[in-house]
Amino acid sequence: MSNRQLFSAQENSIIVMSLVAALSGVLFILSASIPDASTLTGSQWFKQCLWVGVGIVAFLFLRQLSPSTLCRFAPWVFVATVLACAFVVWFPGIEATNGAKRWISLGPFQLQPGEFAKPTMVWFFAWVLSRRYPKLPDKWRCFPHFLDHMVPRLVSLFAALLLFILIEMEPDLGTAVFALFIPYGMLLGGGAQKLFGRYGGKMVSGLTVLGVVCAVWFVFAQPYRLERFTTFSRIDSREVVSGPAYQTFSSKTAVALGGVSGLGPGRGHAKYLMPAATTDFIYTTMAEEFGVFALLFIVALVGGLCLILYRISVGIENTFARFVVQGTAWWIGLQTIGNLTMAIGLLPPIGVPLPFFSYGGSSLMALAVGLGGACSIIKLAAVQEARSEIDRDGRRYWRARLSRS
């Protein structure tokens, strides 16, 4: 199989796996939303069907864009996302839901700008890493000399920190943390070497220590967060189980009841008890009704999708294109692991949806935007490989003609 055919086959696999995951998510939402279903048009699974259709349109539109267009508009999309998050936090007309201001109402639908920060962060940092910077010297002459070289590189990190703070102020620490993990993963995947040269390892180590310190501070800054982190794994008292650890305890119990084969479609009980059965804890219903097969299904689809994206990124030479595909794989994979570990009680409830499967138009649209940009790059790579093959075949043809003459 030629490289062109390989790129095309991999892109088709990404599209099929994403579509299967999204449509399967609708079926699982249908089961998990039974207690809240009233009318057809008002049910969550019906709204999710509409979002799947809108997401397909967004995916197809972004797939037609060239990587150069994505690169050119990446910083402006980042600025628009920052302004949208600031609008949600400070505009007095935004109503708080469950004590948080995260959504912009659009008639019967709501958009969450924090979710769009994830593909935005991928594109923005791919643009940052694709820029040319002066080579860092072996020795610094003075502090202003240090600033001249480091400030242009550090501005992007402060921009990511600004977006993190805005999302955290909603408050939505879970989304903010996973959005900030995206550039961190891109730095680990070769971005640190590209941005900071031989100082890349030290910068990543410093950012890791700083991130741990800040995470501890943010947890202790709010009493409800501290309570959630200190009690989520404790099931030694009725007060804790019926209070701050209720969601974690209910989820772990439902997963255990599901066992290997599950209780059967629609026969789960956790969806009648848990307040986020269709969103953050959709895996609880899946595991209770389908057992271990639900986990294997998620790993096969989402894990396979991320693996294909990563393998493609390794073979792309263009810096922006490579980091867009790599960052998309890192984002989807990390968020999936975060949601699953939360559902089985290894992490406290952090408000992170399961990609493709959780109910929510913003999450699904963000995935469509991210995968649309990645597939536009893969499509161009296939076209370039086709042209290269034609050139190679042409050169071989003329060499053969000349040798015979």
Coordinates of C-alpha atoms in Angstrom, one line a residue:
M1 CA 0.0 0.0 0.0
S2 CA 1.4 3.4 -1.0
N3 CA 1.6 6.3 1.4
R4 CA -1.2 8.1 -0.4
Q5 CA -3.5 5.1 0.1
L6 CA -2.4 4.7 3.7
F7 CA -3.3 8.3 4.5
S8 CA -6.7 8.0 2.8
A9 CA -7.4 4.7 4.6
Q10 CA -6.5 6.2 7.9
E11 CA -8.6 9.3 7.3
N12 CA -11.6 7.0 6.4
S13 CA -11.0 5.1 9.6
I14 CA -11.0 8.3 11.7
I15 CA -14.3 9.4 10.1
V16 CA -16.0 6.0 10.5
M17 CA -14.8 5.5 14.2
S18 CA -15.9 9.0 15.1
L19 CA -19.3 8.6 13.5
V20 CA -19.9 5.2 15.1
A21 CA -18.9 6.6 18.5
A22 CA -21.2 9.6 18.2
L23 CA -24.2 7.6 17.1
S24 CA -23.5 5.0 19.8
G25 CA -23.5 7.9 22.3
V26 CA -27.0 8.8 21.2
L27 CA -28.2 5.3 22.0
F28 CA -26.5 5.3 25.4
I29 CA -28.0 8.7 26.1
L30 CA -31.4 7.4 25.2
S31 CA -31.0 4.7 27.8
A32 CA -29.6 7.0 30.5
S33 CA -32.2 9.7 29.9
I34 CA -35.2 7.5 30.4
P35 CA -36.1 9.0 33.9
D36 CA -36.1 12.6 32.4
A37 CA -37.7 11.9 29.1
S38 CA -41.0 13.7 28.7
T39 CA -41.6 14.7 25.0
L40 CA -39.7 13.6 21.9
T41 CA -38.3 17.1 21.0
G42 CA -37.5 17.9 24.6
S43 CA -35.6 14.7 25.3
Q44 CA -31.8 14.7 25.5
W45 CA -31.2 12.0 23.0
F46 CA -33.2 13.8 20.3
K47 CA -31.2 17.0 20.9
Q48 CA -28.0 15.0 20.7
C49 CA -29.2 13.7 17.3
L50 CA -29.5 17.3 16.2
W51 CA -26.1 18.1 17.5
V52 CA -24.6 15.1 15.6
G53 CA -26.1 16.5 12.4
V54 CA -24.7 20.0 13.1
G55 CA -21.3 18.5 14.0
I56 CA -21.2 16.6 10.7
V57 CA -21.7 19.9 8.8
A58 CA -19.0 21.6 10.9
F59 CA -16.6 18.7 10.3
L60 CA -17.2 18.7 6.5
F61 CA -16.7 22.5 6.4
L62 CA -13.4 22.4 8.3
R63 CA -12.2 19.4 6.4
Q64 CA -12.3 21.5 3.2
L65 CA -10.0 24.2 4.6
S66 CA -6.3 24.1 3.9
P67 CA -3.8 23.8 6.8
S68 CA -2.4 27.2 5.8
T69 CA -5.9 28.8 6.4
L70 CA -6.1 27.1 9.8
C71 CA -2.6 28.3 10.7
R72 CA -3.5 31.9 9.6
F73 CA -6.7 32.1 11.6
A74 CA -5.5 30.1 14.7
P75 CA -4.4 33.2 16.8
W76 CA -7.7 35.0 15.9
V77 CA -9.8 32.0 16.9
F78 CA -7.9 31.9 20.2
V79 CA -8.6 35.6 20.8
A80 CA -12.3 35.0 20.0
T81 CA -12.4 32.1 22.5
V82 CA -10.8 34.2 25.2
L83 CA -13.4 37.0 24.6
A84 CA -16.3 34.4 24.7
C85 CA -15.1 33.0 28.0
A86 CA -14.7 36.6 29.4
F87 CA -18.2 37.3 28.2
V88 CA -19.6 34.3 30.1
V89 CA -17.8 35.3 33.3
W90 CA -18.5 39.1 33.4
F91 CA -21.6 39.8 31.3
P92 CA -24.5 40.4 33.8
G93 CA -27.1 38.8 31.5
I94 CA -25.6 35.3 31.7
E95 CA -27.6 33.3 34.2
A96 CA -25.9 30.9 36.6
T97 CA -26.8 27.3 36.5
N98 CA -25.9 25.2 39.6
G99 CA -23.8 28.1 40.8
A100 CA -21.7 28.3 37.6
K101 CA -21.8 30.7 34.6
R102 CA -20.6 28.5 31.7
W103 CA -23.3 28.6 29.0
I104 CA -24.5 31.1 26.4
S105 CA -28.2 30.5 25.7
L106 CA -29.2 30.2 22.0
G107 CA -32.9 29.6 22.2
P108 CA -33.5 25.9 23.2
F109 CA -29.8 25.2 22.9
Q110 CA -26.8 26.3 25.0
L111 CA -23.1 26.7 24.0
Q112 CA -20.2 26.3 26.5
P113 CA -17.2 28.4 25.3
G114 CA -14.9 26.5 27.7
E115 CA -15.4 23.3 25.6
F116 CA -14.2 25.1 22.4
A117 CA -11.1 26.2 24.3
K118 CA -9.8 22.6 23.7
P119 CA -9.5 22.6 19.9
T120 CA -8.6 26.3 20.1
M121 CA -5.7 25.5 22.3
V122 CA -4.5 22.8 19.9
W123 CA -4.5 25.2 16.9
F124 CA -3.0 28.1 18.8
F125 CA -0.1 26.2 20.2
A126 CA 0.5 24.4 16.9
W127 CA 0.8 28.0 15.4
V128 CA 3.1 29.0 18.2
L129 CA 5.4 26.0 17.7
S130 CA 5.4 26.6 13.9
R131 CA 6.8 30.1 14.2
R132 CA 10.5 30.9 13.8
Y133 CA 12.4 32.1 16.8
P134 CA 16.0 33.3 17.2
K135 CA 18.3 30.6 18.3
L136 CA 18.9 30.6 22.1
P137 CA 22.6 31.5 23.0
D138 CA 24.8 29.2 25.1
K139 CA 25.5 32.0 27.5
W140 CA 23.4 35.0 28.5
R141 CA 25.2 38.4 28.5
C142 CA 22.7 40.1 30.7
F143 CA 19.1 40.0 31.9
P144 CA 17.7 42.2 29.1
H145 CA 19.4 39.8 26.7
F146 CA 17.6 36.9 28.4
L147 CA 14.3 38.7 28.1
D148 CA 14.7 39.5 24.4
H149 CA 15.0 35.8 23.7
M150 CA 12.6 34.3 26.2
V151 CA 9.7 36.7 26.3
P152 CA 8.4 35.9 22.8
R153 CA 8.4 32.2 23.7
L154 CA 6.8 32.7 27.1
V155 CA 4.0 35.0 25.9
S156 CA 2.1 31.9 24.5
L157 CA 2.3 30.2 27.9
F158 CA 0.8 33.3 29.6
A159 CA -1.9 33.4 27.0
A160 CA -2.8 29.8 27.8
L161 CA -2.8 30.7 31.5
L162 CA -5.2 33.6 30.8
L163 CA -7.7 31.2 29.2
F164 CA -7.3 28.8 32.1
I165 CA -8.1 31.5 34.6
L166 CA -11.2 32.7 32.7
I167 CA -12.6 29.1 32.6
E168 CA -11.7 28.5 36.2
M169 CA -13.6 31.7 37.2
E170 CA -16.9 30.3 35.8
P171 CA -16.1 28.2 37.9
D172 CA -15.1 25.1 35.9
L173 CA -11.8 23.8 37.2
G174 CA -12.1 20.4 35.4
T175 CA -12.5 21.9 31.9
A176 CA -9.8 24.5 32.7
V177 CA -7.3 21.9 33.8
F178 CA -7.8 19.6 30.8
A179 CA -7.6 22.6 28.4
L180 CA -4.3 23.6 30.0
F181 CA -3.0 20.0 29.7
I182 CA -3.2 20.2 25.9
P183 CA -0.2 22.6 25.5
Y184 CA 1.6 20.7 28.2
G185 CA 1.2 17.5 26.2
M186 CA 2.3 19.2 23.0
L187 CA 5.4 20.4 24.8
L188 CA 6.1 16.8 25.9
G189 CA 5.6 15.6 22.4
G190 CA 8.5 17.6 21.0
G191 CA 7.2 21.1 21.4
A192 CA 9.6 22.0 24.2
Q193 CA 12.6 21.1 22.1
K194 CA 11.2 23.2 19.2
L195 CA 10.4 26.2 21.4
F196 CA 13.2 26.2 24.0
G197 CA 15.9 24.2 22.4
R198 CA 18.3 22.6 24.8
Y199 CA 16.4 24.3 27.7
G200 CA 13.3 22.3 26.8
G201 CA 13.7 19.7 29.5
K202 CA 14.3 22.2 32.2
M203 CA 11.2 24.2 31.1
V204 CA 9.0 21.2 31.2
S205 CA 10.3 20.2 34.6
G206 CA 9.7 23.8 35.9
L207 CA 6.2 23.9 34.4
T208 CA 5.4 20.5 36.0
V209 CA 6.4 21.7 39.5
L210 CA 4.5 25.0 39.0
G211 CA 1.4 23.1 37.8
V212 CA 1.4 20.8 40.8
V213 CA 1.8 23.8 43.2
C214 CA -1.0 25.7 41.4
A215 CA -3.3 22.7 41.4
V216 CA -2.9 22.3 45.2
W217 CA -3.6 26.0 45.7
F218 CA -6.8 25.9 43.5
V219 CA -8.1 22.9 45.4
F220 CA -7.5 24.6 48.8
A221 CA -8.9 27.9 47.6
Q222 CA -12.5 26.7 47.6
P223 CA -13.9 24.7 50.5
Y224 CA -16.2 22.6 48.3
R225 CA -13.2 21.5 46.1
L226 CA -11.2 20.5 49.2
E227 CA -14.2 18.6 50.6
R228 CA -14.6 16.8 47.2
F229 CA -11.0 15.8 47.0
T230 CA -10.7 14.6 50.6
T231 CA -13.9 12.6 50.7
F232 CA -14.5 11.1 47.2
S233 CA -12.7 7.9 48.1
R234 CA -14.2 7.6 51.6
I235 CA -17.2 5.3 52.0
D236 CA -16.7 4.7 55.8
S237 CA -19.7 6.8 57.0
R238 CA -23.3 7.3 55.9
E239 CA -22.8 11.1 56.0
V240 CA -20.0 11.0 53.5
V241 CA -21.8 8.5 51.2
S242 CA -25.0 10.5 51.2
G243 CA -23.2 13.9 50.9
P244 CA -20.0 14.8 49.0
A245 CA -19.1 11.3 47.9
Y246 CA -22.6 10.4 46.7
Q247 CA -21.8 10.5 43.0
T248 CA -18.6 8.6 43.3
F249 CA -20.2 5.9 45.6
S250 CA -23.2 5.5 43.3
S251 CA -21.0 5.3 40.2
K252 CA -18.7 2.7 41.7
T253 CA -21.7 0.6 42.9
A254 CA -23.3 0.7 39.5
V255 CA -20.1 -0.4 37.7
A256 CA -19.7 -3.2 40.2
L257 CA -23.3 -4.4 39.7
G258 CA -22.7 -4.4 35.9
G259 CA -19.9 -7.0 36.3
V260 CA -18.7 -8.6 33.1
S261 CA -21.8 -8.9 31.0
G262 CA -24.0 -6.1 32.5
L263 CA -27.7 -6.0 33.5
G264 CA -28.9 -5.5 29.9
P265 CA -30.0 -2.5 27.8
G266 CA -32.3 -0.2 29.8
R267 CA -32.1 -2.2 33.0
G268 CA -29.7 0.0 34.9
H269 CA -30.7 1.7 38.1
A270 CA -28.0 4.4 38.6
K271 CA -29.6 6.7 36.0
Y272 CA -32.6 7.1 38.4
L273 CA -30.3 8.2 41.2
M274 CA -27.5 10.2 39.8
P275 CA -27.9 13.9 38.7
A276 CA -25.4 13.7 35.8
A277 CA -26.3 10.3 34.4
T278 CA -26.2 11.5 30.7
T279 CA -23.2 13.8 30.9
D280 CA -20.2 13.3 33.2
F281 CA -21.3 9.8 34.4
I282 CA -22.6 8.3 31.1
Y283 CA -20.0 5.6 31.5
T284 CA -21.7 4.5 34.7
T285 CA -24.9 3.6 32.8
M286 CA -22.9 2.0 30.1
A287 CA -20.9 -0.2 32.5
E288 CA -24.0 -1.1 34.5
E289 CA -26.0 -2.2 31.5
F290 CA -23.2 -3.7 29.3
G291 CA -20.5 -4.6 31.8
V292 CA -16.8 -4.8 30.7
F293 CA -17.9 -4.8 27.0
A294 CA -18.7 -1.1 27.4
L295 CA -15.1 -0.4 28.4
L296 CA -13.8 -2.5 25.6
F297 CA -16.0 -0.7 23.1
I298 CA -14.8 2.7 24.3
V299 CA -11.1 1.7 24.2
A300 CA -11.5 0.2 20.8
L301 CA -13.1 3.3 19.3
V302 CA -11.5 6.2 21.1
G303 CA -8.2 4.5 21.8
G304 CA -8.0 3.3 18.1
L305 CA -8.8 6.8 17.0
C306 CA -6.1 8.4 19.1
L307 CA -3.6 5.8 18.0
I308 CA -4.3 6.5 14.3
L309 CA -4.0 10.2 14.8
Y310 CA -0.7 9.8 16.6
R311 CA 0.8 7.5 13.9
I312 CA -0.2 10.0 11.3
S313 CA 1.4 12.9 13.1
V314 CA 4.7 11.1 13.2
G315 CA 4.9 11.0 9.4
I316 CA 4.0 14.7 8.8
E317 CA 6.9 17.1 8.2
N318 CA 5.1 20.4 8.5
T319 CA 5.4 21.6 12.1
F320 CA 1.9 23.2 12.4
A321 CA 0.2 20.2 10.8
R322 CA 2.1 17.7 12.9
F323 CA 1.2 19.4 16.2
V324 CA -2.4 19.9 15.2
V325 CA -2.9 16.1 14.7
Q326 CA -0.7 15.2 17.7
G327 CA -2.5 17.7 20.0
T328 CA -5.9 16.4 18.9
A329 CA -5.0 12.9 19.8
W330 CA -3.5 14.0 23.1
W331 CA -6.7 16.0 24.0
I332 CA -9.2 13.3 23.2
G333 CA -7.2 10.5 24.8
L334 CA -6.4 12.4 28.0
Q335 CA -10.0 13.5 28.4
T336 CA -11.3 10.0 27.9
I337 CA -8.9 8.7 30.6
G338 CA -9.9 11.5 32.9
N339 CA -13.6 10.7 32.6
L340 CA -13.2 7.0 33.0
T341 CA -11.0 7.3 36.1
M342 CA -13.6 9.7 37.6
A343 CA -16.4 7.2 36.9
I344 CA -14.7 4.3 38.7
G345 CA -13.7 6.5 41.6
L346 CA -10.0 7.0 41.0
L347 CA -10.6 10.8 40.7
P348 CA -13.2 13.0 42.3
P349 CA -16.1 14.4 40.1
I350 CA -14.4 17.0 38.0
G351 CA -17.0 17.8 35.4
V352 CA -15.4 16.4 32.3
P353 CA -17.5 14.7 29.7
L354 CA -16.7 11.4 28.0
P355 CA -15.8 12.3 24.3
F356 CA -18.5 11.3 21.8
F357 CA -20.7 9.6 24.4
S358 CA -21.7 12.2 26.9
Y359 CA -24.7 14.4 26.3
G360 CA -23.8 18.0 25.3
G361 CA -23.7 19.9 22.1
S362 CA -20.7 22.0 22.9
S363 CA -18.5 18.9 23.6
L364 CA -19.6 17.2 20.4
M365 CA -19.1 20.4 18.4
A366 CA -15.7 20.9 19.8
L367 CA -14.8 17.3 18.8
A368 CA -16.2 18.0 15.3
V369 CA -14.1 21.1 15.0
G370 CA -10.9 19.5 16.2
L371 CA -11.3 16.4 14.0
G372 CA -12.3 18.5 11.0
G373 CA -9.1 20.4 11.3
A374 CA -7.0 17.3 11.7
C375 CA -8.7 15.6 8.7
S376 CA -8.0 18.6 6.5
I377 CA -4.3 18.1 7.2
I378 CA -4.5 14.4 6.6
K379 CA -6.4 15.0 3.3
L380 CA -3.7 17.4 2.1
A381 CA -1.0 14.9 3.1
A382 CA -2.7 12.3 0.9
V383 CA -2.8 14.7 -2.0
Q384 CA 0.8 15.6 -1.6
E385 CA 1.8 12.0 -1.5
A386 CA -0.2 11.4 -4.7
R387 CA 1.7 14.2 -6.5
S388 CA 5.0 12.8 -5.2
E389 CA 4.1 9.4 -6.6
I390 CA 3.2 10.9 -10.0
D391 CA 6.5 12.7 -10.1
R392 CA 8.4 9.6 -9.1
D393 CA 6.6 7.5 -11.7
G394 CA 7.3 10.2 -14.3
R395 CA 11.0 10.2 -13.5
R396 CA 11.2 6.4 -13.7
Y397 CA 9.4 6.5 -17.1
W398 CA 11.8 8.9 -18.7
R399 CA 14.9 7.2 -17.2
A400 CA 13.7 3.9 -18.8
R401 CA 13.1 5.7 -22.2
L402 CA 16.6 7.2 -22.1
S403 CA 18.2 4.0 -21.1
R404 CA 16.6 2.1 -24.0
S405 CA 17.6 4.8 -26.5

